[in-house]
PDB file of C-alpha atoms and ligand atoms in Angstrom:
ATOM      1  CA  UNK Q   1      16.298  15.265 -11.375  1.00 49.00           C
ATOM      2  CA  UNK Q   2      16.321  18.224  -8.597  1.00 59.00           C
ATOM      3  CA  UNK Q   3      17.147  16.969  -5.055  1.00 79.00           C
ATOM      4  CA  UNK Q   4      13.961  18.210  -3.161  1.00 88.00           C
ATOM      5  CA  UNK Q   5      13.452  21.634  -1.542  1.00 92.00           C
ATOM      6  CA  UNK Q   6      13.432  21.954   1.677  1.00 93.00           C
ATOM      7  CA  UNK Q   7       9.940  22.515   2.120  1.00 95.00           C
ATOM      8  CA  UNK Q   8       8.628  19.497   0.390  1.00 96.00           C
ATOM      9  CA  UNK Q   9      11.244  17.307   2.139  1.00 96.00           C
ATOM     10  CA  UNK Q  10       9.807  18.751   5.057  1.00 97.00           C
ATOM     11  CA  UNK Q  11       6.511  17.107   4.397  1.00 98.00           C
ATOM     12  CA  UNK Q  12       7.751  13.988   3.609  1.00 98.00           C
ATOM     13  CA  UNK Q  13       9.636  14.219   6.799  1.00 98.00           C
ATOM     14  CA  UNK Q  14       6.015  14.793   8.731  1.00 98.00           C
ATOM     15  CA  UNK Q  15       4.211  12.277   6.821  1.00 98.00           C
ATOM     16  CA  UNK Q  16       6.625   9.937   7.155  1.00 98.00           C
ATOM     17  CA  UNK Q  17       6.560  10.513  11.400  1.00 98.00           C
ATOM     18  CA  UNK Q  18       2.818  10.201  11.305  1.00 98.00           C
ATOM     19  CA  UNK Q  19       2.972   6.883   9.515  1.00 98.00           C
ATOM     20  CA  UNK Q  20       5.403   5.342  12.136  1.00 98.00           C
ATOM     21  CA  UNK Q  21       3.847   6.506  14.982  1.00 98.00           C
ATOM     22  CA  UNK Q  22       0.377   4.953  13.950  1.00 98.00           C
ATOM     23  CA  UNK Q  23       2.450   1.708  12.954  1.00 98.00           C
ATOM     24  CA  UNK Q  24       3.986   1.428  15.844  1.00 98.00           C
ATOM     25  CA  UNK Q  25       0.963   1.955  17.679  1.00 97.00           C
ATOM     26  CA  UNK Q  26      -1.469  -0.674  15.484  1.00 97.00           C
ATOM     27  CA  UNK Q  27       1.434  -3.466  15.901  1.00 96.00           C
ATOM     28  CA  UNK Q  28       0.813  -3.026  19.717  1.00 96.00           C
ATOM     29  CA  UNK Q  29      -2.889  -3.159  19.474  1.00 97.00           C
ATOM     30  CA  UNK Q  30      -3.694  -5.939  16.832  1.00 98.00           C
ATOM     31  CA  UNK Q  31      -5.152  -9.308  18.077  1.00 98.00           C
ATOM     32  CA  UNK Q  32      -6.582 -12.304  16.726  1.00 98.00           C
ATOM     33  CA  UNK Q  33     -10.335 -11.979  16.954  1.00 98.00           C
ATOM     34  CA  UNK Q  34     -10.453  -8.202  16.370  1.00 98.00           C
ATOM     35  CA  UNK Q  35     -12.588  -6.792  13.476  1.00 98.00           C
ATOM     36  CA  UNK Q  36     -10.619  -5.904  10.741  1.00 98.00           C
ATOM     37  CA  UNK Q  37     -13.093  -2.671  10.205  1.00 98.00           C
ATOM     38  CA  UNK Q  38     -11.863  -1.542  13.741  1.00 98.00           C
ATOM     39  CA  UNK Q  39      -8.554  -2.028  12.697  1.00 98.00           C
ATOM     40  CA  UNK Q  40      -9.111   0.034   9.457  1.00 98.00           C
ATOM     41  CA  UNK Q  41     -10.936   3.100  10.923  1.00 98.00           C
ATOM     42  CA  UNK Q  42      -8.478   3.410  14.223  1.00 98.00           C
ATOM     43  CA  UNK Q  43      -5.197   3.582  11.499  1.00 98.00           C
ATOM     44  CA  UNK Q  44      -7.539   5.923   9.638  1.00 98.00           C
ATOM     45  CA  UNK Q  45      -8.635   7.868  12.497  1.00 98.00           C
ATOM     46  CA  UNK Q  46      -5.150   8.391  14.186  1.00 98.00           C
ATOM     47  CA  UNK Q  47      -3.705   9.638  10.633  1.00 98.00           C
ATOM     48  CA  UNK Q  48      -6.073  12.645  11.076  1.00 98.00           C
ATOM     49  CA  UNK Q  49      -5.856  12.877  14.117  1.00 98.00           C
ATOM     50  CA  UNK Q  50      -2.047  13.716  13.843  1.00 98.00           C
ATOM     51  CA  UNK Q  51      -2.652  15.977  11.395  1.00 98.00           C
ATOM     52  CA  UNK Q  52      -2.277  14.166   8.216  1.00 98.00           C
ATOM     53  CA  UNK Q  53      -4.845  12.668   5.639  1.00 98.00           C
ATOM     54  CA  UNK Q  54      -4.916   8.674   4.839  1.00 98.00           C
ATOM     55  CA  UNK Q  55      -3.010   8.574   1.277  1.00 98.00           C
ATOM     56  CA  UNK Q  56      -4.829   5.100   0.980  1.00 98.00           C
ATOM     57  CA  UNK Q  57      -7.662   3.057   2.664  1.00 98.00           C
ATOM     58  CA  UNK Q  58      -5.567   0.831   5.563  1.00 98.00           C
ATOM     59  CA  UNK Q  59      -4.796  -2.529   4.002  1.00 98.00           C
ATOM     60  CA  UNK Q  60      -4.968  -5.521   6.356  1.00 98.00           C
ATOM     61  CA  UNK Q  61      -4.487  -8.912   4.222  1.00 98.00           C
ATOM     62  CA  UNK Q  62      -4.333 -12.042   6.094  1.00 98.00           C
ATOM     63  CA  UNK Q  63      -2.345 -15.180   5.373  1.00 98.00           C
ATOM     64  CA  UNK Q  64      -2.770 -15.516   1.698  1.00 98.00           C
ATOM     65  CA  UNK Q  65      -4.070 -12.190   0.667  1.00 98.00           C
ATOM     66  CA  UNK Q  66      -0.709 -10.045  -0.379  1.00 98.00           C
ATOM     67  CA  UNK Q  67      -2.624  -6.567  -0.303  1.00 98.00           C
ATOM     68  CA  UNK Q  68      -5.139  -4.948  -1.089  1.00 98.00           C
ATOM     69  CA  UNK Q  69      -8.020  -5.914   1.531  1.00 98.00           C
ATOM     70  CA  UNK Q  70      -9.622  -3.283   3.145  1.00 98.00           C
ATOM     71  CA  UNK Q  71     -13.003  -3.812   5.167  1.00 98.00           C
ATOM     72  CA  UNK Q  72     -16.196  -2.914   2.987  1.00 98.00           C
ATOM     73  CA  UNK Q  73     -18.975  -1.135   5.171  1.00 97.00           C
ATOM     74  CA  UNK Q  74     -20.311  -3.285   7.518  1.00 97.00           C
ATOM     75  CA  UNK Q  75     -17.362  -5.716   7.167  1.00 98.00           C
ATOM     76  CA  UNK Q  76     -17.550  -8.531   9.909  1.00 98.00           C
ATOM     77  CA  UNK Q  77     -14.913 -10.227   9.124  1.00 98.00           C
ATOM     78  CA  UNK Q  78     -11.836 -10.823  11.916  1.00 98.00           C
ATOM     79  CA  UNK Q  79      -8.450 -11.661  12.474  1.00 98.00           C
ATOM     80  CA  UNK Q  80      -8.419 -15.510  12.418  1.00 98.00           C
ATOM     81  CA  UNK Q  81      -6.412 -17.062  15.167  1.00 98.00           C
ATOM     82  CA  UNK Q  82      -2.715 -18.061  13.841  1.00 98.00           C
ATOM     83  CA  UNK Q  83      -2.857 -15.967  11.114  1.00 98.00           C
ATOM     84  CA  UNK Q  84      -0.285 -13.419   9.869  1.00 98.00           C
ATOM     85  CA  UNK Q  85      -1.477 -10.264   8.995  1.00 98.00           C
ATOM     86  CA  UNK Q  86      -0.036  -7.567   7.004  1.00 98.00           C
ATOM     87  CA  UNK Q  87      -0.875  -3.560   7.205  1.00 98.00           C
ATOM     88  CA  UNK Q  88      -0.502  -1.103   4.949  1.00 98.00           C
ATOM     89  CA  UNK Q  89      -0.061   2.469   5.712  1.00 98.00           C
ATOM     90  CA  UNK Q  90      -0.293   5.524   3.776  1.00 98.00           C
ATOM     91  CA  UNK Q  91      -0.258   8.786   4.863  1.00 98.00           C
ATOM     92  CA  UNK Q  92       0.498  12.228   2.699  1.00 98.00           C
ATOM     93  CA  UNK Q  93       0.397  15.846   3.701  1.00 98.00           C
ATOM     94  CA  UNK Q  94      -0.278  18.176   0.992  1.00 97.00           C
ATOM     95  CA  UNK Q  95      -0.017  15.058  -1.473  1.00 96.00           C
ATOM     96  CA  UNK Q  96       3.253  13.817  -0.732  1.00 98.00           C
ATOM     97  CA  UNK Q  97       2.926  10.313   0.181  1.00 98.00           C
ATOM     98  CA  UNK Q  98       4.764   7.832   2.769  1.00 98.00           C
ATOM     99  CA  UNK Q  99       3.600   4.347   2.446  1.00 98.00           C
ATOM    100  CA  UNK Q 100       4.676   1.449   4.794  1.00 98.00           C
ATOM    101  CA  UNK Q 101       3.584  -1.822   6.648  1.00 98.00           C
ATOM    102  CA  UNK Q 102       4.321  -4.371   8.495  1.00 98.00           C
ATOM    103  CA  UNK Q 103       3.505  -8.257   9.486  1.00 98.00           C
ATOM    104  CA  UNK Q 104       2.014  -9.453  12.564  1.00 98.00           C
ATOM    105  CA  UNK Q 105       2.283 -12.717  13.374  1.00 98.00           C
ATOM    106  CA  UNK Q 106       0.574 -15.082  15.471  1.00 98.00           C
ATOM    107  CA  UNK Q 107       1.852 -17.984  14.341  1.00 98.00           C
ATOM    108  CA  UNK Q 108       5.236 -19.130  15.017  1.00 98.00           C
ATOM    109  CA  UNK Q 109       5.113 -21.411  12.019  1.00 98.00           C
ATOM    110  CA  UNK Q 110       5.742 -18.429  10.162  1.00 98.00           C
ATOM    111  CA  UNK Q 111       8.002 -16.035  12.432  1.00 98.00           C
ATOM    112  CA  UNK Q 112      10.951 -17.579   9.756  1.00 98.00           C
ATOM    113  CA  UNK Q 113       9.602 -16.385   6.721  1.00 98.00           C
ATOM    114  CA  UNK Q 114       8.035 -13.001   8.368  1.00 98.00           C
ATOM    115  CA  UNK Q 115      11.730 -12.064   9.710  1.00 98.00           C
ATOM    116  CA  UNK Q 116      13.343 -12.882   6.209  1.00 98.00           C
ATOM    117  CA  UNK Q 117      10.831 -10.149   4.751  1.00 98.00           C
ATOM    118  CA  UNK Q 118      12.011  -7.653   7.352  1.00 98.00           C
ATOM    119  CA  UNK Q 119      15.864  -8.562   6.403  1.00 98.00           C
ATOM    120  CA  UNK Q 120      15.063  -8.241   3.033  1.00 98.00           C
ATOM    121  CA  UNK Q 121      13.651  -4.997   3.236  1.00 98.00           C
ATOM    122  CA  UNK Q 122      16.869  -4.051   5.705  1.00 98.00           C
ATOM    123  CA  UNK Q 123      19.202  -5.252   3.132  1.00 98.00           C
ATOM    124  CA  UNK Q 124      17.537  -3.287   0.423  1.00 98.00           C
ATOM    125  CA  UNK Q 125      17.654   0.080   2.236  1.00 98.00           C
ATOM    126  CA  UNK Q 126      21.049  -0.377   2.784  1.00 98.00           C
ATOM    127  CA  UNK Q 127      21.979  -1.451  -1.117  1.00 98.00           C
ATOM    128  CA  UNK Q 128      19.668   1.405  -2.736  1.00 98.00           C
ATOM    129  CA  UNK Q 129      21.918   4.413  -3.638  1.00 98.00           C
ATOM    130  CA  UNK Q 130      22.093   6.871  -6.484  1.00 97.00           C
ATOM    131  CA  UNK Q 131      23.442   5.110  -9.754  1.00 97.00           C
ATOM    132  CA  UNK Q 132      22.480   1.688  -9.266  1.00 97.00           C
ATOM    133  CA  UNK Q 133      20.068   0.380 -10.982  1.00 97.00           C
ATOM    134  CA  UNK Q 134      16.768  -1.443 -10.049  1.00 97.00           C
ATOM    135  CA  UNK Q 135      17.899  -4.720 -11.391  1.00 96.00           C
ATOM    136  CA  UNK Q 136      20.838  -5.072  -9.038  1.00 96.00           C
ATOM    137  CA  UNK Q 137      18.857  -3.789  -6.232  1.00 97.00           C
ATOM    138  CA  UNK Q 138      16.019  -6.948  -7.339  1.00 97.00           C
ATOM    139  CA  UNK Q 139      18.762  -9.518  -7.360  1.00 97.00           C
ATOM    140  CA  UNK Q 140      20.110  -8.664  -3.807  1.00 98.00           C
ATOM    141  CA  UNK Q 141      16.543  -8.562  -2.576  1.00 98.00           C
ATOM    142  CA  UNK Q 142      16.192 -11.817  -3.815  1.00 98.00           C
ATOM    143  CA  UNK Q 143      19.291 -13.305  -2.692  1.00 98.00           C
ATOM    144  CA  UNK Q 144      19.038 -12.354   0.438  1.00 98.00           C
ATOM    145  CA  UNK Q 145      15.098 -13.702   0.619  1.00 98.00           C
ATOM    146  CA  UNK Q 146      16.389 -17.193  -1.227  1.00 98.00           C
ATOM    147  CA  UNK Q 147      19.402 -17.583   1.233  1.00 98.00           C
ATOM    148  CA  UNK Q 148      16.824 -17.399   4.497  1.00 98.00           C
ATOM    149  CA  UNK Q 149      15.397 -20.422   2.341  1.00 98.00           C
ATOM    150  CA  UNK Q 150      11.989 -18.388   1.133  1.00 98.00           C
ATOM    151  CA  UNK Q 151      10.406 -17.262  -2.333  1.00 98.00           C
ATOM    152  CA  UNK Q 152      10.214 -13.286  -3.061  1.00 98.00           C
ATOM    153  CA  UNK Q 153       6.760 -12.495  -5.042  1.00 98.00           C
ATOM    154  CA  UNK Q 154       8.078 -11.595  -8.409  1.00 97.00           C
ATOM    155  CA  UNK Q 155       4.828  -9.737  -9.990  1.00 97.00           C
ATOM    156  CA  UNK Q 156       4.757  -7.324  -6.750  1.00 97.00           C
ATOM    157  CA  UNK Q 157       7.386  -4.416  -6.563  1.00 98.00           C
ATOM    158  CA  UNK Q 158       7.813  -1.067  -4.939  1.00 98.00           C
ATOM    159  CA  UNK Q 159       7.623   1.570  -6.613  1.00 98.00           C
ATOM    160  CA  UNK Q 160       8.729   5.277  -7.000  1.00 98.00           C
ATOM    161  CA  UNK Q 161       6.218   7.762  -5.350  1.00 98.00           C
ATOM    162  CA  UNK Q 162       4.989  11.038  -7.257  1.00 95.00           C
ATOM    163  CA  UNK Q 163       2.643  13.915  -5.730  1.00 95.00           C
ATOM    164  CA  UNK Q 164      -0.562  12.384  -5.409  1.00 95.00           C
ATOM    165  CA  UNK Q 165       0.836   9.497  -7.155  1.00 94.00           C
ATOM    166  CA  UNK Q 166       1.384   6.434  -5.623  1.00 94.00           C
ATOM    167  CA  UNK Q 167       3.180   4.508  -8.125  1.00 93.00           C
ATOM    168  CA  UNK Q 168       4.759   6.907 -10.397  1.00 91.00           C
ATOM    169  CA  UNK Q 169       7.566   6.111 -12.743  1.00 90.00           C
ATOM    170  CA  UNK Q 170      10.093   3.212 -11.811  1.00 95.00           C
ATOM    171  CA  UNK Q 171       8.868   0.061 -10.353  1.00 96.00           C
ATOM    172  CA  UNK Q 172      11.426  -1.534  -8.156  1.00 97.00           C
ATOM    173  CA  UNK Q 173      11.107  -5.407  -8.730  1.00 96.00           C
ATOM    174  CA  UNK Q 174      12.132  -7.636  -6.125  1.00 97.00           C
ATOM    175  CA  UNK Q 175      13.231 -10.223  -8.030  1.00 96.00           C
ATOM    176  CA  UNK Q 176      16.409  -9.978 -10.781  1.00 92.00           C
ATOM    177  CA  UNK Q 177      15.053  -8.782 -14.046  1.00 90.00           C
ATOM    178  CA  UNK Q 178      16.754  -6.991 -17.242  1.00 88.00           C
ATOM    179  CA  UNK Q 179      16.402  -3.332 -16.578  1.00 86.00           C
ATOM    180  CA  UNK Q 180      18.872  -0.428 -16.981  1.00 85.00           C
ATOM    181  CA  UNK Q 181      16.603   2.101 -15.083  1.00 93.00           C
ATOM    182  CA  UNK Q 182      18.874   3.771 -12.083  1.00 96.00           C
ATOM    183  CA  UNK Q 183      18.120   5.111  -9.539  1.00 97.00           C
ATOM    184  CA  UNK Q 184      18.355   8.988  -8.933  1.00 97.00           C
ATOM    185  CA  UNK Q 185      19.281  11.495  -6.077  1.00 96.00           C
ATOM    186  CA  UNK Q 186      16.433  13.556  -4.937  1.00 95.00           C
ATOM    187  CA  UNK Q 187      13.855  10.512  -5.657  1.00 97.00           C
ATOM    188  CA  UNK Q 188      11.304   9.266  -3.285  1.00 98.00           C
ATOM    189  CA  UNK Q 189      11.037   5.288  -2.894  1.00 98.00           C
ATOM    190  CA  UNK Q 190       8.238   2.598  -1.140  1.00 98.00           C
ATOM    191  CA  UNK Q 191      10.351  -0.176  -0.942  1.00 98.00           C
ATOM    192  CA  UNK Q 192       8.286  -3.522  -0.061  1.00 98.00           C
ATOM    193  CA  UNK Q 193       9.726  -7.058  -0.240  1.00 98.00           C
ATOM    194  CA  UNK Q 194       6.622  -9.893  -0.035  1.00 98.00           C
ATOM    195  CA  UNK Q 195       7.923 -13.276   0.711  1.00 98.00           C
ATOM    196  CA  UNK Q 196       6.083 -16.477   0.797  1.00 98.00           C
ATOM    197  CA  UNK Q 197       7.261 -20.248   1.106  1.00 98.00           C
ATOM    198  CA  UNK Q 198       9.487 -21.987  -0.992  1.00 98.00           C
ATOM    199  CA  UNK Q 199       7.409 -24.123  -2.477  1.00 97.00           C
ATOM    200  CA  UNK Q 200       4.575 -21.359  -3.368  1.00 98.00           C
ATOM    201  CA  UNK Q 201       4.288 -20.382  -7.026  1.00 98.00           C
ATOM    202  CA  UNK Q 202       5.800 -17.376  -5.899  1.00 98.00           C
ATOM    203  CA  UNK Q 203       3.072 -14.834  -7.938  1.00 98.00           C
ATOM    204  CA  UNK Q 204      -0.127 -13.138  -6.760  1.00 98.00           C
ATOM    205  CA  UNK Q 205      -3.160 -13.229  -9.145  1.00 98.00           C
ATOM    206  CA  UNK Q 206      -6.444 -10.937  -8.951  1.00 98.00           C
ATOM    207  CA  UNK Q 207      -8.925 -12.025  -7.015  1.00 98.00           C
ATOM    208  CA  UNK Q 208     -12.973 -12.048  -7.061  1.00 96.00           C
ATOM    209  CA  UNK Q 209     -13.843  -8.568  -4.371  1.00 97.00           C
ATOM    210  CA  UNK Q 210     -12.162  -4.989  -4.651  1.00 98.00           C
ATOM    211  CA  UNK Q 211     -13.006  -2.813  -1.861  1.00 98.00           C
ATOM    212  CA  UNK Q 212     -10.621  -0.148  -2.917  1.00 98.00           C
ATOM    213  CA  UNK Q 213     -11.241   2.326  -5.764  1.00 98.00           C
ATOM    214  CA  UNK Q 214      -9.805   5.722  -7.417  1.00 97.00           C
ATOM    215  CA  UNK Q 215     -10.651   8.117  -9.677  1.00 97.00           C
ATOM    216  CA  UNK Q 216      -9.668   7.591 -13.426  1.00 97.00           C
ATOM    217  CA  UNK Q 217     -11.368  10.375 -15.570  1.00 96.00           C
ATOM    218  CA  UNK Q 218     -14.342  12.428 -15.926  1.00 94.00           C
ATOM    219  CA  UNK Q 219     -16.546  12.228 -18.753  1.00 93.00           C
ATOM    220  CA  UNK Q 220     -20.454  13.772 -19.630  1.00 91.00           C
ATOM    221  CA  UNK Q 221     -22.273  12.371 -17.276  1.00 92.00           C
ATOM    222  CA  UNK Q 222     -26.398  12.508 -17.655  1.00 91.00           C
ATOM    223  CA  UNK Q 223     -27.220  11.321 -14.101  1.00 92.00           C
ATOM    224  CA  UNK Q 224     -26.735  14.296 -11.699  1.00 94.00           C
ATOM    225  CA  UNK Q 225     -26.577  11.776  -8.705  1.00 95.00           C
ATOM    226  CA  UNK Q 226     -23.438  10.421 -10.713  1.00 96.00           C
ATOM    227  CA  UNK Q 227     -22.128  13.130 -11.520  1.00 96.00           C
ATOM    228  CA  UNK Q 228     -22.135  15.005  -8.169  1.00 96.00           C
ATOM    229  CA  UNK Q 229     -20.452  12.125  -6.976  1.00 97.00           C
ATOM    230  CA  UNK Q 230     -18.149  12.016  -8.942  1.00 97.00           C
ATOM    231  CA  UNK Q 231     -16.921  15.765  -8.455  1.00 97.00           C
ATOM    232  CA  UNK Q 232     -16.600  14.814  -4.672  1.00 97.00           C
ATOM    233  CA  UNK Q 233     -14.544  12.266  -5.526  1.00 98.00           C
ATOM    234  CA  UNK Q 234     -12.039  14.146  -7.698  1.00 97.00           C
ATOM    235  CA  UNK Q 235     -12.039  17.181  -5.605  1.00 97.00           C
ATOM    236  CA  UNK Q 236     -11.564  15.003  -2.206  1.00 96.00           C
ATOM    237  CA  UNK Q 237      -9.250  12.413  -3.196  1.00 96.00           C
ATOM    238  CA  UNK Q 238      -8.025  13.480  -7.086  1.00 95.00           C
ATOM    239  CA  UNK Q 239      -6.195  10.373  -7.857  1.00 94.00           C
ATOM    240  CA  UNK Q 240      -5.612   8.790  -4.397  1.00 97.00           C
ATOM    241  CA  UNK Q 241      -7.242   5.414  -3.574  1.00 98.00           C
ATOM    242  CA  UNK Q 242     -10.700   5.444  -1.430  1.00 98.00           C
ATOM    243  CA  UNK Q 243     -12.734   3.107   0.315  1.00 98.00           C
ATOM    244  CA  UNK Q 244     -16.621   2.897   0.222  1.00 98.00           C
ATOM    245  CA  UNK Q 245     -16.400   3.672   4.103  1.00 98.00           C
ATOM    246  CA  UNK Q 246     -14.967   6.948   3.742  1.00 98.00           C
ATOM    247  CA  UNK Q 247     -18.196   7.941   0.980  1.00 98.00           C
ATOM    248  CA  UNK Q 248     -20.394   6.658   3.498  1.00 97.00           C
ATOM    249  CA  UNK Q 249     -19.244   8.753   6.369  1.00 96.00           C
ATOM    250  CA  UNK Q 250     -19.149  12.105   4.045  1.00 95.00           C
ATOM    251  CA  UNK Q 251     -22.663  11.313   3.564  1.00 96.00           C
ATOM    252  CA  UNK Q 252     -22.540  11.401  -0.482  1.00 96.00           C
ATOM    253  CA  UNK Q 253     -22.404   7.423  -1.044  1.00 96.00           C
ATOM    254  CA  UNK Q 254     -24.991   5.991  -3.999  1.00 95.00           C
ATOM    255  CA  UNK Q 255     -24.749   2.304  -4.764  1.00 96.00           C
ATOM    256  CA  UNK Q 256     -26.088   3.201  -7.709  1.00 96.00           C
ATOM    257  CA  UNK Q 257     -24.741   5.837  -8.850  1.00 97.00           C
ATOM    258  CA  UNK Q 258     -21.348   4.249  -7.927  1.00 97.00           C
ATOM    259  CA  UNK Q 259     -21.825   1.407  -9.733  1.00 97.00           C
ATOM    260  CA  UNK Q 260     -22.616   3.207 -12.762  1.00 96.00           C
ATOM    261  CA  UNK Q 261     -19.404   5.392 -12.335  1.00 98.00           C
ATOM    262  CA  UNK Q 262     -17.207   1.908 -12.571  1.00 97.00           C
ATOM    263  CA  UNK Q 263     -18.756   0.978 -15.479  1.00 96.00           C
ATOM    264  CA  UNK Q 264     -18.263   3.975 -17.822  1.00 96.00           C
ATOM    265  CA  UNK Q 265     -14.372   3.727 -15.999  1.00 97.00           C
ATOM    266  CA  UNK Q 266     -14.936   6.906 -14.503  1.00 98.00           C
ATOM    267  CA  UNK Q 267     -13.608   5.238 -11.578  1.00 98.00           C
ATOM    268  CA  UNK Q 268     -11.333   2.015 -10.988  1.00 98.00           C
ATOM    269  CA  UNK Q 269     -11.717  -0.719  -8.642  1.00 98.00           C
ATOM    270  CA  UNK Q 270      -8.313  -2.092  -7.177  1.00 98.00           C
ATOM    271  CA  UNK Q 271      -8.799  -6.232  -6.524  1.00 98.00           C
ATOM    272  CA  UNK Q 272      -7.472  -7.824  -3.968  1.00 98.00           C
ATOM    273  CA  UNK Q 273      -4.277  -9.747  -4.719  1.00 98.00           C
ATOM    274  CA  UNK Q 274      -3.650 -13.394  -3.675  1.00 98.00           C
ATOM    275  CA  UNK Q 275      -0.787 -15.814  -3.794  1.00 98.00           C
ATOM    276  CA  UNK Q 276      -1.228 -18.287  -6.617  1.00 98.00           C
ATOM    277  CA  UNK Q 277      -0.733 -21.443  -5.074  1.00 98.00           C
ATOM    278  CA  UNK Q 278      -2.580 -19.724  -2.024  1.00 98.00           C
ATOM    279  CA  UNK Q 279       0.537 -20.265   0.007  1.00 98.00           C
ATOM    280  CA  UNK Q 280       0.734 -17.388   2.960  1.00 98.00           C
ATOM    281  CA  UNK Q 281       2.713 -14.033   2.267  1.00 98.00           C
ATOM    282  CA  UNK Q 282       4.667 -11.570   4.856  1.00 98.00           C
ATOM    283  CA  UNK Q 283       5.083  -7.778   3.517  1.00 98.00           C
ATOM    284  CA  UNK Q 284       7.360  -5.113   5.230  1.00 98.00           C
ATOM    285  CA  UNK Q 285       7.837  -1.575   3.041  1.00 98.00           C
ATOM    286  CA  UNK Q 286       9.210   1.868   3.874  1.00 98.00           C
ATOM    287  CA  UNK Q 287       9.543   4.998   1.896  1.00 98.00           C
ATOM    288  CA  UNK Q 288      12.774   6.309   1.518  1.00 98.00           C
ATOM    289  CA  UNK Q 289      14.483   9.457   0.177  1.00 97.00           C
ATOM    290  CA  UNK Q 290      17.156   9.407  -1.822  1.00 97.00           C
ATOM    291  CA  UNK Q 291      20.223  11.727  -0.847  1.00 95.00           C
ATOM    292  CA  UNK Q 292      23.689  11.297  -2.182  1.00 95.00           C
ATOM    293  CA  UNK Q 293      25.078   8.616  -0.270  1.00 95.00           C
ATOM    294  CA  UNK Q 294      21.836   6.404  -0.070  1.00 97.00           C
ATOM    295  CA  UNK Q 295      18.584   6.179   1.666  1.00 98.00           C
ATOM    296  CA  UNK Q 296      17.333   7.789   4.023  1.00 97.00           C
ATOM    297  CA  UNK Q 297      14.099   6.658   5.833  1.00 98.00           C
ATOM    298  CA  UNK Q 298      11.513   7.849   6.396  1.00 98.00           C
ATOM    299  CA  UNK Q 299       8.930   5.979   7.937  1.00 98.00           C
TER     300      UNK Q 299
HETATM  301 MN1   MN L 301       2.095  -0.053   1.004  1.00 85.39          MN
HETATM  302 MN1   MN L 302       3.776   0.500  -1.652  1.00 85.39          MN
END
């Protein structure tokens, strides 16, 4: 694998700046009782606003939603008092992606398991290198999770990052698992230990709503409202996640017409992803580059 040209790095670099600046600023700004559709649009807004483009809708999932939530139109749901809430960032410039988040707390029930998420994540930027392979990297994630005491989510992993691809190639479990897949110089990395309590099943399953969709593949269409849509789609966000919202505010949304579109798979709908035993889950994830003697960060 080529280490990256300058130029692309260089976009990596700017996405990844944007991302921390409008994490940094969210994590200052979140309180319980806000609307989570506030939340959504101002992470959304402040992307553009700094000149890059949302890579994903914003993900806020509360207590025992892992990921995967973002507000519908019209949402009016809020941020419960003594909740923990986790956001999820993506930003890309010219399609190369940084994706990170972060848990805010407001109850100090959790502040334990929240920090051991953070060291986990810590831990694994410093143990990810070239050569070693994903299956080490899992089993120090999770022995540094299980030594604070905790459970890592084993069915939720980062992931390598592609051009317009969010999860392309290796997965990056956080959990030991039998895998001989290494890890390369050159590659780009989300890295995102989820931790829950120690008596939790320890899985996430799918559950009932999906607010967040992408484009899967075009096929004869005989509705011309579906079909137009469906061109927007692909030509806006080829295969990046989207949220209703964003249809909505281009003007071009069509219940109907968007309904049939998931039904002949034209499109996919992303559920939302709960913990099992519906025990509460803290997420923290950065994208790293790989260079020669390890990772470098960054968001
Ligand atoms: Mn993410
Ligand atoms: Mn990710």
């Amino acid at each position: 694998m080529p280490v990256l040209s300058a130029d692309v790095l260089e976009k990596y670099e700017e996405a990844g700046r944007i991302a921390s600046k409008v994490r940094t600023k969210i994590e200052d700004t979140v309180r319980e009782g806000m609307r989570i559709i506030d939340i959504c649009e101002m992470v959304e807004e402040n992307i553009r606003n700094l000149g890059g483009e949302p890579a994903f809708p914003c993900n806020i999932s509360v207590n025992e939603i892992a990921a995967h939530y973002t507000s519908p139109p019209g949402d009016e749901r809020i941020i419960p008092d003594e909740s923990i809430v986790k956001i999820d960032i993506g930003v890309h410039i010219d399609g190369y992606i940084v994706d990170t988040a972060t848990t805010i707390c407001f109850n100090p029930e959790y502040d334990e398991m929240v920090q051991t998420s953070r060291i986990a994540l810590e831990t694994a930027i410093r143990t990810i290198r070239p050569g070693i392979s994903t299956s080490d990297l899992g089993s120090k994630i999770q022995r540094a999770i299980e030594n604070m005491g905790f459970k890592p989510i084993s069915n939720l992993t980062g992931h390598q990052i592609g051009r317009y691809m969010i999860h392309a190639g290796k997965s990056l479990p956080n959990v030991s698992h039998i895998s001989f897949r290494k890890i390369h110089e050159g590659e780009v990395y989300a890295i995102e230990p989820f931790v829950t309590t120690p008596n939790a099943r320890g899985r996430v399953i799918e559950g009932e709503e999906a607010h967040i969709f992408r484009f899967l593949k075009r096929k004869k269409l005989k509705l011309k409202e579906s079909k137009r849509l469906l061109n927007f789609i692909e030509r806006k966000f080829r295969t990046l996640p989207f949220a209703k919202r964003w249809l909505i505010k281009d003007n071009i949304f069509n219940e109907f017409a968007f309904t049939h579109l998931l039904e002949s798979k034209c499109l996919m709908a992303y559920p939302v992803f709960i913990e099992e035993s519906r025990q509460w889950v803290a997420q923290f994830e950065h994208t790293v580059y790989i260079d020669k003697n390890g990772a470098v960060v960054l968001t």
